[in-house]
């Protein structure tokens, strides 16, 4: 991944040196497993553990230019200073035994970083939802003002979705936490299963139950899909912030630092570039998930059509999501929120947001539902056509309709315009997802 969208932790994890160090650890553990069962002298295993060094990545690249095989090049460079003991490296195992097992180790570490970052984002969301659980704003459906809601409830929806993504990522971690040392076609022809069990246990992995030359790629497809779904949830948040930041709405605004430039030609611009960036990266992650799905079907016990793209998708997808999670945490931590604009936009509807309550009132007082619906709709449409409508325009329009007046007077109708019912159950909803403590039954 390019440095622009890379976090320091992921850059270190997916570095060539870390990869080679993990390959070496798999090789050394395989030697130690065989030494423990008397297949290799114990002193050889001890000497290799003491003397083997992580090779210089540049040296390995040079060797690969000649061998056209990265694991062979790795072994060649590692073996240079090991003398006769070098012949015990890679004994009875194949390249994919090393690569897939090491990849599992790195993926587990990457997911631990992702889960840690997601937990920090969930903490920010929980605080934001709690602080604004009674901050009234217009709910919007189809892009149109609908009924009153609260900003805290909107944030709680984001929290709940990301919590589900946390569970998805945890399941994906369990799914990819598998290694294999079963040989070229998965039948342990050269090394018994106990060696695989020894290596996997010490790496924090479990053995693949049935492998071919590789670990089955449905596991990696599940991982990439979980990453893509999580990125889609970040995109949902980013898209909503972008929408609410529009000039004519201006209810929230992503952070804009002192000295920052919004446009090279329009000095007044404060564009939601971070949320737009997250949106773009989510699209990239969805594309990577499709590649992983394509990798499931390989020829026979394995071909390498998956290998080239996984060198990009596995480091790239985990790195992009880590970056996007961190960017979203920054945005939400420093999000500018304008409750007065939220209330102003709610009031600009002239009371139309309470039309459902008026409809229910009329039906409860005996007006046929279809008649009540048409009467309320007529009044609402008259208000919508008035660009200069007052905050109580809908109430006035309702009172002008004789059919409505037969069932409700002004005082009764006025009670429908109280926002309290839209706040009544917010705390209960927030408690369902653990943002607020559950109330104890009386």
XYZ file of C-alpha atoms in Angstrom, residues 1-228:
228
model
C 0.000 0.000 0.000
C 1.235 3.509 -0.773
C 2.512 5.470 2.248
C -0.374 7.969 1.968
C -2.861 5.379 3.271
C -0.584 3.347 5.529
C -0.378 3.434 9.313
C 3.006 2.920 10.995
C 1.845 -0.280 12.707
C 0.665 -1.901 9.490
C 3.748 -0.717 7.606
C 5.916 -2.529 10.135
C 3.726 -5.634 10.222
C 3.635 -6.063 6.446
C 7.261 -5.095 5.863
C 9.485 -7.481 3.949
C 11.695 -7.927 6.990
C 8.765 -8.969 9.213
C 7.600 -11.428 6.566
C 11.047 -13.008 6.287
C 11.374 -13.132 10.075
C 8.079 -15.021 10.263
C 9.155 -17.431 7.514
C 12.338 -18.105 9.461
C 10.399 -18.787 12.637
C 8.237 -21.357 10.843
C 11.368 -23.051 9.488
C 13.070 -23.139 12.892
C 9.985 -24.491 14.627
C 9.737 -27.239 12.010
C 13.344 -28.197 12.799
C 12.647 -28.166 16.536
C 9.555 -30.329 16.076
C 11.617 -32.958 14.306
C 14.387 -32.713 16.892
C 11.833 -33.296 19.648
C 10.909 -36.601 17.960
C 14.496 -37.657 17.265
C 14.474 -37.102 13.510
C 17.091 -34.358 13.763
C 19.886 -34.069 16.348
C 18.849 -31.763 19.169
C 22.153 -29.931 19.008
C 21.461 -29.051 15.364
C 18.148 -27.474 16.282
C 19.864 -25.522 19.065
C 22.626 -24.304 16.779
C 20.167 -23.221 14.080
C 18.074 -21.326 16.634
C 21.193 -19.535 17.890
C 22.840 -18.786 14.546
C 20.066 -18.269 11.992
C 19.458 -14.630 11.196
C 16.665 -12.845 9.377
C 18.117 -12.245 5.927
C 18.491 -8.823 4.397
C 15.436 -8.265 2.174
C 17.562 -6.735 -0.564
C 19.809 -9.810 -0.660
C 16.726 -12.026 -0.963
C 15.374 -9.881 -3.798
C 18.690 -10.199 -5.629
C 18.630 -13.966 -5.240
C 15.031 -14.143 -6.370
C 15.971 -12.333 -9.535
C 18.027 -15.407 -10.382
C 15.952 -18.222 -8.848
C 12.524 -16.804 -9.772
C 11.278 -18.331 -6.501
C 11.003 -16.260 -3.340
C 11.180 -19.088 -0.793
C 14.174 -20.699 -2.531
C 15.893 -17.316 -2.547
C 15.094 -16.856 1.143
C 16.526 -20.263 2.039
C 19.621 -19.632 -0.047
C 20.461 -16.402 1.751
C 19.581 -17.744 5.230
C 21.761 -20.806 4.675
C 24.919 -18.891 3.763
C 26.222 -18.688 7.344
C 24.833 -21.967 8.706
C 27.294 -24.458 7.252
C 26.307 -28.145 7.267
C 23.344 -27.460 9.562
C 21.594 -25.622 6.741
C 20.593 -28.935 5.169
C 18.090 -29.493 7.960
C 16.130 -26.359 7.098
C 13.009 -26.932 5.028
C 13.226 -30.675 5.645
C 10.003 -32.439 4.652
C 7.974 -29.275 4.044
C 7.034 -27.236 0.996
C 7.022 -23.545 0.209
C 3.308 -23.150 0.887
C 3.736 -24.765 4.296
C 5.992 -21.865 5.182
C 4.160 -19.106 3.351
C 0.581 -19.974 4.359
C 1.490 -20.603 7.987
C 3.444 -17.361 8.206
C 0.645 -15.484 6.456
C -1.802 -16.752 9.068
C 0.442 -15.390 11.814
C 0.583 -11.980 10.137
C -3.153 -11.896 9.469
C -3.923 -12.630 13.112
C -1.641 -9.788 14.163
C -3.276 -7.498 11.599
C -6.726 -8.354 12.897
C -5.601 -7.664 16.449
C -4.561 -4.187 15.305
C -7.898 -3.711 13.543
C -9.899 -4.831 16.564
C -7.910 -2.510 18.817
C -8.558 0.440 16.495
C -12.232 -0.458 16.168
C -12.586 -0.579 19.953
C -11.236 2.970 20.147
C -13.741 4.103 17.527
C -16.596 2.403 19.392
C -15.573 4.244 22.542
C -15.769 7.575 20.709
C -19.164 6.700 19.246
C -20.566 5.663 22.623
C -19.500 8.958 24.173
C -20.936 10.938 21.266
C -24.254 9.074 21.365
C -24.563 9.620 25.103
C -23.745 13.313 24.918
C -26.250 13.980 22.138
C -28.974 11.504 22.985
C -31.494 14.339 23.422
C -30.163 16.657 20.694
C -33.204 17.028 18.454
C -32.833 16.999 14.707
C -34.870 16.134 11.636
C -34.826 12.510 10.639
C -34.675 12.145 6.866
C -35.928 9.379 4.598
C -35.397 9.451 0.834
C -33.398 12.611 1.519
C -36.568 14.365 2.717
C -37.430 15.568 6.224
C -39.477 12.860 7.938
C -39.954 12.963 11.730
C -37.918 14.243 14.679
C -35.089 12.091 15.943
C -31.910 12.814 17.897
C -28.329 12.991 16.796
C -27.419 10.605 19.588
C -29.803 7.993 18.222
C -28.263 8.363 14.772
C -24.815 7.796 16.280
C -26.104 4.815 18.262
C -27.127 3.198 14.977
C -23.546 3.617 13.758
C -22.270 2.128 17.015
C -24.527 -0.924 16.755
C -23.453 -1.594 13.175
C -19.765 -1.310 13.972
C -20.236 -3.593 16.959
C -21.592 -6.227 14.575
C -18.521 -5.648 12.437
C -16.358 -6.240 15.473
C -17.989 -9.640 15.826
C -17.410 -10.301 12.114
C -13.733 -9.432 12.397
C -13.363 -11.638 15.469
C -14.935 -14.544 13.583
C -12.661 -13.847 10.615
C -9.664 -13.903 12.955
C -10.679 -17.363 14.132
C -11.233 -18.471 10.537
C -7.780 -17.494 9.259
C -5.921 -18.595 12.403
C -4.850 -21.850 10.759
C -1.515 -23.185 9.584
C -0.377 -26.244 7.665
C 2.764 -28.349 7.273
C 1.116 -31.134 5.324
C 3.347 -31.075 2.278
C 2.855 -30.613 -1.428
C -0.620 -32.151 -1.695
C -1.735 -32.141 1.924
C -1.155 -35.799 2.842
C 1.829 -35.515 5.240
C 3.906 -37.790 3.013
C 7.232 -36.435 4.303
C 6.439 -35.169 7.777
C 3.771 -36.548 10.162
C 0.934 -34.394 11.529
C 2.627 -34.047 14.914
C 5.153 -31.630 13.391
C 2.350 -29.433 12.124
C 0.659 -29.507 15.517
C 3.942 -28.540 17.240
C 4.569 -25.570 14.947
C 0.978 -24.302 14.971
C 0.665 -24.478 18.748
C 3.760 -22.350 19.239
C 2.576 -19.800 16.700
C -0.886 -19.519 18.249
C -2.524 -21.270 15.299
C -4.547 -24.428 14.810
C -3.825 -26.955 12.043
C -5.957 -26.886 8.919
C -8.196 -29.968 9.187
C -7.907 -30.891 5.518
C -5.456 -28.990 3.363
C -4.195 -29.324 -0.185
C -0.888 -27.697 -1.027
C -2.355 -24.644 0.659
C -4.892 -23.536 3.229
C -8.295 -23.329 1.539
C -8.991 -19.843 0.252
C -12.581 -19.674 1.456
C -10.989 -18.577 4.731
C -9.318 -15.586 3.142
C -12.463 -14.765 1.180
C -14.422 -14.616 4.437
C -11.796 -12.297 5.889
C -11.789 -9.910 2.929
C -15.588 -9.822 2.905
C -15.608 -8.959 6.623
C -13.112 -6.170 5.954
C -15.252 -4.874 3.076
